[in-house]
Amino acid sequence: MIGGTMLYEHKKIEPKWQKKWRESGIFEYKGSSDPRPKYYMLEMFPYPSGRLHMGHVRNYSIGDVVARYYFRKGFNVLHPIGWDSFGLPAENAAIENKIPPAKWTYANIDNMRERFHQLGFSYDWSRETATCRPEYYRWEQKFFIEMFNRGLVYKKNSEVNWCPKCNTVLANEQVENGICWRHGCQVEKRKIEQWYFKITDYAQELLDCLDELKGWPDNVKEMQRNWIGRSEGTYIDFKFADSDETATVFTTRPDTLMGVTFVSMAVEHEFTAKFLEDAPNRAEMQAFIDEVKRLHLETRDENYEKKGFFTGKYLIHPLTGEKVPLYFANFVLAGYGTGIVMAVPAHDQRDFDFAQKYGLPVKVVIKPKDRDLELPLTEAYTEPGVLVNSGMFDGTGSIEAKKVISDHVIKEGKGRIGINYRLRDWGISRQRYWGTPIPMINCPKCGTVPEKIENLPVRLPENVEFTGVTSPLKDMPEFYETTCPCCGGKATRETDTMDTFVESSWYHMRYCDPKSSDVPFSRKEVDHAMPVDQYIGGVEHAVMHLLYTRFFTKILADLGYVGFREPVRNLLTQGMVCMESYSNDSGYLYPDEVYKKDGKYYTISDDSPVNVGRVEKMSKSKKNVVDPLVLIDKYGADTARLFVLFAAPPEKDLEWSEEGVEGCSRFLSRIWNIVTANEEIIRNFADPENVEGSGKELWAKTHETIKKVGEEIERFHFNTAISAVMELVNAAYKLKPETDTEKAVLAQALRSIILLLNPFAPHITEELAEICGMKAITETPFPTVDEKALVKDEILVVVQVNGKLRDKMNFPANVTAAEVEAAVRAKDYSKFLKSGEIKKVVYIPGKLVNVVG
RNA sequence: GCCGGAGUGGCGGAAUUGGUAGACGCAAGGGACUUAAAAUCCCUCGGGAUAACCUCCUGUACCGGUUCGAGCCCGGUCUCCGGCACCA
């Protein structure tokens, strides 16, 4: 007690309820035999770093509100949690601290689990899953082998992105502008043999199904569309002038075919070897090729100068029969299309630049509809127009000409329709230790063969010592020495492990039947619980994780494991938690090292001024972080949850504010105080049947709030749901009850506040319910609206004159349009009327009337 | 450059389908309680005009349009954020 006001004791209350929830198993999902409709609420599972950050608090608090809401709406809710527990940090920690990655990981999981309990999340802990357990990854190995048997996995020696810090290969998606997504270090290219998943086989389906994902944000779908990068065009054959061989190009602009003045190709193309042989200036050509290759390996900046080298070969234009030169060009991508492109300098800026540099002809074949192009061109004309200098195609619109010329080429047998995707196959080999072993065996006689299914899992040895940066598996004969499953002879295991994105591609299915030991999961259970009804996670996974898991779902459907092809029905991508950073000459400072005075910041240690940086994502390196543990200790989990939900809508970035946290804490205290002060009333007065006169206002407000909170939770507007409860609390403070009716109204209002706020602040509300003799909220349905309370006797009609607010009037609820119009005409609004008289009256029933004149 | 998204008080943000702009919270100011402070409770709070209430003008990045009525729809401009970027 301070000054007569009770501060509620979160440190006593919160652990009490957490223990109850944990022991009662109240949040356990009942499986497919339960008659209630299912609701699968899933948040992206965390990497168990051992450090809880605000992003976690936000992500999982959002999910918890939704889960608790649907529990109480009578759904059979599946709300599981687990650990994405393979991955690099465990290895780095192992090197630093000389602990085996397994030990470090399991300790972190224990720690994170405690943190999650401390936040009061409603998980079904009986389904907890860690991907680094053999009971989990054995199934992934099985999937791998089945995919291999179906030709969906293959091994290829290819140039890959290599992160020198991770000491491993990265998938295309993990490289951002030539920089490792995790470390920000520069990625190198290396040639290495590795395993690929044939995601390109599913490119079209992955693209098409996006249209059906109505519950996904548009930006995520658009990012996936861009990433898949489908383009329709035409393959066109150019014969070599000096041989029967053909160089095929891919183009999306067949309308410009008549403007081709040369052809360019990537130096990595297979033709290159032969050209070198034939070249009289072989040394020079080799030097050019080497330079370009070096450029491709080393450069990060994509805007390098365009360079080329004549291959010494000419091609025959398929329509005109003209000889056009074939050049090596450093900007042609080897891995896209055919690695050879037709060059139309008049209508492609890259080709234009190249032609200028090497003095190649520029032939205009498209001109704007309404004017001529000024010659010589100073840049490529890339807009649509009308064909010129194109023989039989002259006068055709360029858009139409795409089809006309393409069809013509195809009819002549010199081309075919082609569809290309930007998407590449998913390279999943990692030269790491702490990951799922790839279940393949190299036999000197039989080649590369899968391990026998009955020998799975291929276990990752957990008691290892880390000496250096390379995977210890490569130095463990007891791991890699084995016998060939085909011939029984001596053979060696694959020592690479899988990309951790493989584990996260199917964990949501394992949750449906996490203890299954004879199959990965029961088909019946997974088909019942899936797809995920609501998935919540960071937008940084918009392409990688969410594309991979969609792909994997389609694979599992094709392998017969599941009966659906999309894993997630509704997706919410939550924003980042941000904060301003503080720094001085000696570097960044933690928020608790500075204080604020008159809008400026100073260090606590010596009162020197502090620079305030812009608001950006909380990160350890900038020290602009707030430790959730400190927050929970000071204010409690309920306040922490309430703040992250109240301060911003979930999809937006959230700016941290200590004052905002205090506001939320104050709000919970207000509830605590008004409820405990009215405990007797709450105990003794049942919900009112009907209310007239005094008390009616609060009664109506109560039911309006019940309606609003439900609606707002369902559309993820938690901030407005909370503000609705705040309004009800403010209204309840205003009623000083005297009559029994008023007391009943107040009792219901306060009970509603407790019940409505429960998904956001579960501990304090359970405690208050108990104090007031109410049933446990976990067993109480979400409140329902009494429509009677929403019926109004009187309605307020706003009066506009020429669209501007001028007046307000009250009418009986059943007022007719004619009566409203008559009332309006009876008043004198002439000073607002332009013409002095009323021309028209527009009445929007129950809301507004606009007088026009 | 291309593709998305967003611009609303001192601040975070409301306004669900075109219908009272600024809910709720923070900050600020005032009052009550107190010996005092803290805490708590109550009130005020976009800008401007007016002595003042009422009232009037103005206001959702900017310019224009549609409409009885626009923060919301349409066209154009600017800025910011995110994604992609030599993909032929």
Short mmCIF file of C-alpha atoms in Angstrom, two decimals, chain A residues 29-272:
data_model
loop_
_atom_site.label_atom_id
_atom_site.label_comp_id
_atom_site.label_asym_id
_atom_site.label_seq_id
_atom_site.Cartn_x
_atom_site.Cartn_y
_atom_site.Cartn_z
CA TYR A 29 -4.84 -29.44 -28.33
CA LYS A 30 -7.28 -32.32 -28.37
CA GLY A 31 -6.56 -33.70 -31.83
CA SER A 32 -8.83 -34.63 -34.71
CA SER A 33 -11.34 -36.61 -32.62
CA ASP A 34 -12.53 -33.46 -30.85
CA PRO A 35 -15.87 -32.29 -32.25
CA ARG A 36 -15.12 -28.58 -31.99
CA PRO A 37 -13.80 -26.72 -35.04
CA LYS A 38 -10.02 -26.55 -35.06
CA TYR A 39 -7.94 -23.40 -35.11
CA TYR A 40 -4.23 -23.64 -35.80
CA MET A 41 -2.41 -20.64 -34.43
CA LEU A 42 1.29 -20.60 -35.18
CA GLU A 43 4.08 -18.13 -34.66
CA MET A 44 7.36 -18.68 -36.47
CA PHE A 45 9.41 -20.73 -34.08
CA PRO A 46 12.52 -19.15 -32.61
CA TYR A 47 16.16 -19.97 -32.89
CA PRO A 48 17.10 -20.72 -29.28
CA SER A 49 19.82 -18.13 -28.92
CA GLY A 50 19.29 -18.07 -25.17
CA ARG A 51 18.57 -14.37 -25.27
CA LEU A 52 15.00 -13.22 -25.39
CA HIS A 53 14.54 -9.95 -27.24
CA MET A 54 11.63 -7.57 -27.72
CA GLY A 55 10.94 -8.94 -31.19
CA HIS A 56 10.12 -12.28 -29.57
CA VAL A 57 7.89 -10.62 -26.99
CA ARG A 58 5.98 -8.88 -29.72
CA ASN A 59 5.66 -11.83 -32.08
CA TYR A 60 4.53 -14.29 -29.45
CA SER A 61 2.26 -11.84 -27.63
CA ILE A 62 0.32 -11.25 -30.83
CA GLY A 63 -0.08 -14.97 -31.34
CA ASP A 64 -1.09 -15.49 -27.76
CA VAL A 65 -3.94 -12.99 -27.95
CA VAL A 66 -5.32 -14.75 -30.99
CA ALA A 67 -4.91 -18.22 -29.46
CA ARG A 68 -6.52 -17.27 -26.16
CA TYR A 69 -9.36 -15.57 -27.99
CA TYR A 70 -10.16 -18.63 -30.10
CA PHE A 71 -9.81 -20.96 -27.08
CA ARG A 72 -12.57 -19.00 -25.44
CA LYS A 73 -14.64 -18.82 -28.60
CA GLY A 74 -14.95 -22.59 -28.36
CA PHE A 75 -12.32 -23.72 -30.86
CA ASN A 76 -10.06 -26.72 -30.55
CA VAL A 77 -6.94 -24.60 -30.70
CA LEU A 78 -3.55 -25.92 -31.72
CA HIS A 79 -0.98 -23.45 -30.42
CA PRO A 80 2.38 -25.19 -30.38
CA ILE A 81 5.94 -24.07 -29.84
CA GLY A 82 9.33 -25.51 -30.59
CA TRP A 83 12.87 -24.66 -31.45
CA ASP A 84 14.60 -24.09 -34.74
CA SER A 85 17.66 -25.45 -33.08
CA PHE A 86 20.18 -26.33 -35.75
CA GLY A 87 22.40 -23.61 -37.07
CA LEU A 88 25.58 -21.68 -36.99
CA PRO A 89 25.50 -19.77 -33.69
CA ALA A 90 25.85 -23.02 -31.76
CA GLU A 91 29.09 -23.74 -33.60
CA ASN A 92 30.45 -20.28 -33.01
CA ALA A 93 29.60 -20.58 -29.33
CA ALA A 94 31.28 -23.97 -29.26
CA ILE A 95 34.51 -22.50 -30.59
CA GLU A 96 34.37 -19.60 -28.18
CA ASN A 97 33.40 -21.49 -25.06
CA LYS A 98 34.61 -24.99 -25.80
CA ILE A 99 31.15 -26.48 -25.29
CA PRO A 100 29.66 -28.98 -27.73
CA PRO A 101 26.95 -27.28 -29.84
CA ALA A 102 24.37 -29.77 -28.60
CA LYS A 103 24.99 -28.96 -24.97
CA TRP A 104 24.91 -25.22 -25.62
CA THR A 105 21.70 -25.55 -27.62
CA TYR A 106 19.86 -27.66 -25.06
CA ALA A 107 20.82 -25.27 -22.28
CA ASN A 108 19.51 -22.37 -24.32
CA ILE A 109 16.27 -24.16 -25.02
CA ASP A 110 15.77 -24.66 -21.29
CA ASN A 111 16.39 -20.99 -20.75
CA MET A 112 14.09 -19.81 -23.53
CA ARG A 113 11.35 -22.14 -22.34
CA GLU A 114 11.49 -20.48 -18.94
CA ARG A 115 11.30 -17.05 -20.55
CA PHE A 116 8.23 -18.10 -22.50
CA HIS A 117 6.60 -19.39 -19.35
CA GLN A 118 7.36 -16.05 -17.73
CA LEU A 119 5.42 -14.28 -20.42
CA GLY A 120 2.41 -16.48 -19.81
CA PHE A 121 1.99 -17.83 -23.33
CA SER A 122 -0.74 -20.39 -23.89
CA TYR A 123 1.29 -23.08 -25.60
CA ASP A 124 0.58 -26.74 -25.78
CA TRP A 125 3.90 -27.71 -24.23
CA SER A 126 3.22 -31.39 -24.72
CA ARG A 127 3.95 -30.84 -28.42
CA GLU A 128 7.26 -29.02 -27.97
CA THR A 129 9.68 -30.01 -30.70
CA ALA A 130 13.37 -29.33 -31.28
CA THR A 131 14.61 -29.77 -34.82
CA CYS A 132 18.07 -30.88 -33.68
CA ARG A 133 16.63 -34.06 -32.13
CA PRO A 134 17.07 -37.24 -34.15
CA GLU A 135 13.36 -37.99 -33.63
CA TYR A 136 12.74 -34.93 -35.76
CA TYR A 137 15.46 -34.88 -38.37
CA ARG A 138 15.21 -38.61 -39.17
CA TRP A 139 12.02 -37.79 -41.05
CA GLU A 140 13.70 -35.04 -42.92
CA GLN A 141 16.30 -37.57 -44.04
CA LYS A 142 13.51 -39.84 -45.15
CA PHE A 143 11.91 -37.05 -47.16
CA PHE A 144 15.29 -36.32 -48.71
CA ILE A 145 15.73 -39.91 -49.84
CA GLU A 146 12.22 -40.09 -51.24
CA MET A 147 12.78 -36.85 -53.08
CA PHE A 148 16.06 -38.22 -54.39
CA ASN A 149 14.30 -41.31 -55.66
CA ARG A 150 11.85 -39.10 -57.50
CA GLY A 151 14.52 -36.97 -59.09
CA LEU A 152 13.68 -33.94 -56.95
CA VAL A 153 17.14 -33.86 -55.43
CA TYR A 154 20.32 -33.78 -57.44
CA LYS A 155 23.98 -33.11 -56.99
CA LYS A 156 25.75 -30.57 -59.08
CA ASN A 157 29.18 -29.06 -59.28
CA SER A 158 28.56 -25.42 -59.59
CA GLU A 159 29.57 -21.95 -58.70
CA VAL A 160 28.05 -21.04 -55.39
CA ASN A 161 27.92 -18.19 -52.96
CA TRP A 162 30.44 -18.75 -50.23
CA CYS A 163 30.43 -16.83 -47.00
CA PRO A 164 33.96 -16.79 -45.56
CA LYS A 165 32.57 -16.12 -42.10
CA CYS A 166 29.98 -18.89 -42.11
CA ASN A 167 32.53 -21.04 -43.89
CA THR A 168 29.78 -22.47 -45.98
CA VAL A 169 27.60 -22.09 -49.01
CA LEU A 170 24.60 -19.79 -49.03
CA ALA A 171 21.43 -20.13 -51.09
CA ASN A 172 20.70 -17.31 -53.54
CA GLU A 173 18.03 -16.04 -51.21
CA GLN A 174 20.56 -15.71 -48.42
CA VAL A 175 22.69 -13.27 -50.37
CA GLU A 176 21.61 -9.66 -50.37
CA ASN A 177 23.53 -7.48 -52.82
CA GLY A 178 26.52 -9.76 -52.68
CA ILE A 179 26.47 -9.66 -48.91
CA CYS A 180 25.76 -12.46 -46.46
CA TRP A 181 22.29 -11.95 -44.96
CA ARG A 182 23.59 -12.93 -41.55
CA HIS A 183 27.01 -11.38 -41.25
CA GLY A 184 27.03 -8.54 -43.70
CA CYS A 185 30.34 -9.80 -45.01
CA GLN A 186 31.14 -10.07 -48.70
CA VAL A 187 30.21 -13.29 -50.37
CA GLU A 188 32.70 -15.08 -52.58
CA LYS A 189 32.02 -17.36 -55.50
CA ARG A 190 33.36 -20.87 -55.30
CA LYS A 191 33.00 -23.93 -57.38
CA ILE A 192 31.80 -26.74 -55.22
CA GLU A 193 29.79 -29.92 -55.45
CA GLN A 194 26.50 -29.70 -53.67
CA TRP A 195 22.95 -30.92 -53.35
CA TYR A 196 19.97 -29.12 -54.83
CA PHE A 197 16.21 -29.36 -54.36
CA LYS A 198 14.37 -28.95 -57.62
CA ILE A 199 12.20 -26.07 -56.56
CA THR A 200 12.17 -24.85 -60.18
CA ASP A 201 9.91 -27.79 -61.05
CA TYR A 202 7.34 -26.09 -58.86
CA ALA A 203 7.96 -22.53 -60.01
CA GLN A 204 4.73 -22.26 -61.95
CA GLU A 205 2.62 -23.79 -59.21
CA LEU A 206 4.25 -21.62 -56.56
CA LEU A 207 3.37 -18.61 -58.68
CA ASP A 208 -0.18 -19.67 -59.54
CA CYS A 209 -1.18 -20.57 -56.01
CA LEU A 210 -0.27 -17.10 -54.77
CA ASP A 211 -3.55 -15.90 -56.24
CA GLU A 212 -5.45 -18.25 -53.95
CA LEU A 213 -3.73 -17.01 -50.80
CA LYS A 214 -6.37 -14.45 -49.95
CA GLY A 215 -5.21 -14.22 -46.36
CA TRP A 216 -1.66 -13.19 -47.24
CA PRO A 217 -0.48 -9.59 -47.38
CA ASP A 218 -0.06 -8.30 -50.92
CA ASN A 219 3.51 -7.19 -50.40
CA VAL A 220 4.63 -10.69 -49.44
CA LYS A 221 2.90 -12.23 -52.44
CA GLU A 222 4.42 -9.58 -54.67
CA MET A 223 7.88 -10.27 -53.29
CA GLN A 224 7.43 -13.96 -54.05
CA ARG A 225 6.19 -13.19 -57.55
CA ASN A 226 9.23 -11.04 -58.19
CA TRP A 227 11.49 -13.68 -56.78
CA ILE A 228 10.03 -16.41 -58.96
CA GLY A 229 10.34 -13.93 -61.81
CA ARG A 230 8.44 -15.66 -64.57
CA SER A 231 8.87 -14.22 -68.02
CA GLU A 232 7.34 -15.33 -71.26
CA GLY A 233 9.26 -15.04 -74.45
CA THR A 234 10.62 -16.85 -77.45
CA TYR A 235 13.66 -18.99 -78.02
CA ILE A 236 15.10 -18.11 -81.43
CA ASP A 237 17.75 -20.14 -83.27
CA PHE A 238 20.69 -18.43 -84.98
CA LYS A 239 22.80 -20.72 -87.17
CA PHE A 240 26.57 -20.32 -87.14
CA ALA A 241 27.88 -18.98 -90.43
CA ASP A 242 30.73 -21.49 -90.51
CA SER A 243 29.10 -24.63 -89.12
CA ASP A 244 25.82 -26.44 -88.67
CA GLU A 245 25.65 -25.59 -85.01
CA THR A 246 22.98 -23.35 -83.57
CA ALA A 247 23.11 -20.60 -80.99
CA THR A 248 19.73 -20.20 -79.35
CA VAL A 249 18.77 -16.94 -77.71
CA PHE A 250 15.94 -16.17 -75.34
CA THR A 251 14.07 -12.92 -75.80
CA THR A 252 10.94 -11.26 -74.48
CA ARG A 253 11.10 -8.76 -77.31
CA PRO A 254 10.68 -10.75 -80.53
CA ASP A 255 9.14 -7.57 -81.99
CA THR A 256 12.68 -6.16 -82.20
CA LEU A 257 14.13 -9.21 -83.98
CA MET A 258 14.60 -7.27 -87.24
CA GLY A 259 16.76 -4.79 -85.32
CA VAL A 260 19.37 -7.34 -84.25
CA THR A 261 22.85 -6.16 -85.27
CA PHE A 262 24.90 -8.55 -83.14
CA VAL A 263 24.54 -11.30 -80.55
CA SER A 264 26.14 -11.43 -77.09
CA MET A 265 26.96 -14.37 -74.89
CA ALA A 266 28.29 -15.15 -71.44
CA VAL A 267 31.93 -16.21 -71.24
CA GLU A 268 30.88 -19.15 -69.05
CA HIS A 269 28.96 -20.68 -71.97
CA GLU A 270 29.97 -24.15 -73.16
CA PHE A 271 30.74 -22.80 -76.65
CA THR A 272 33.64 -20.86 -75.19
#
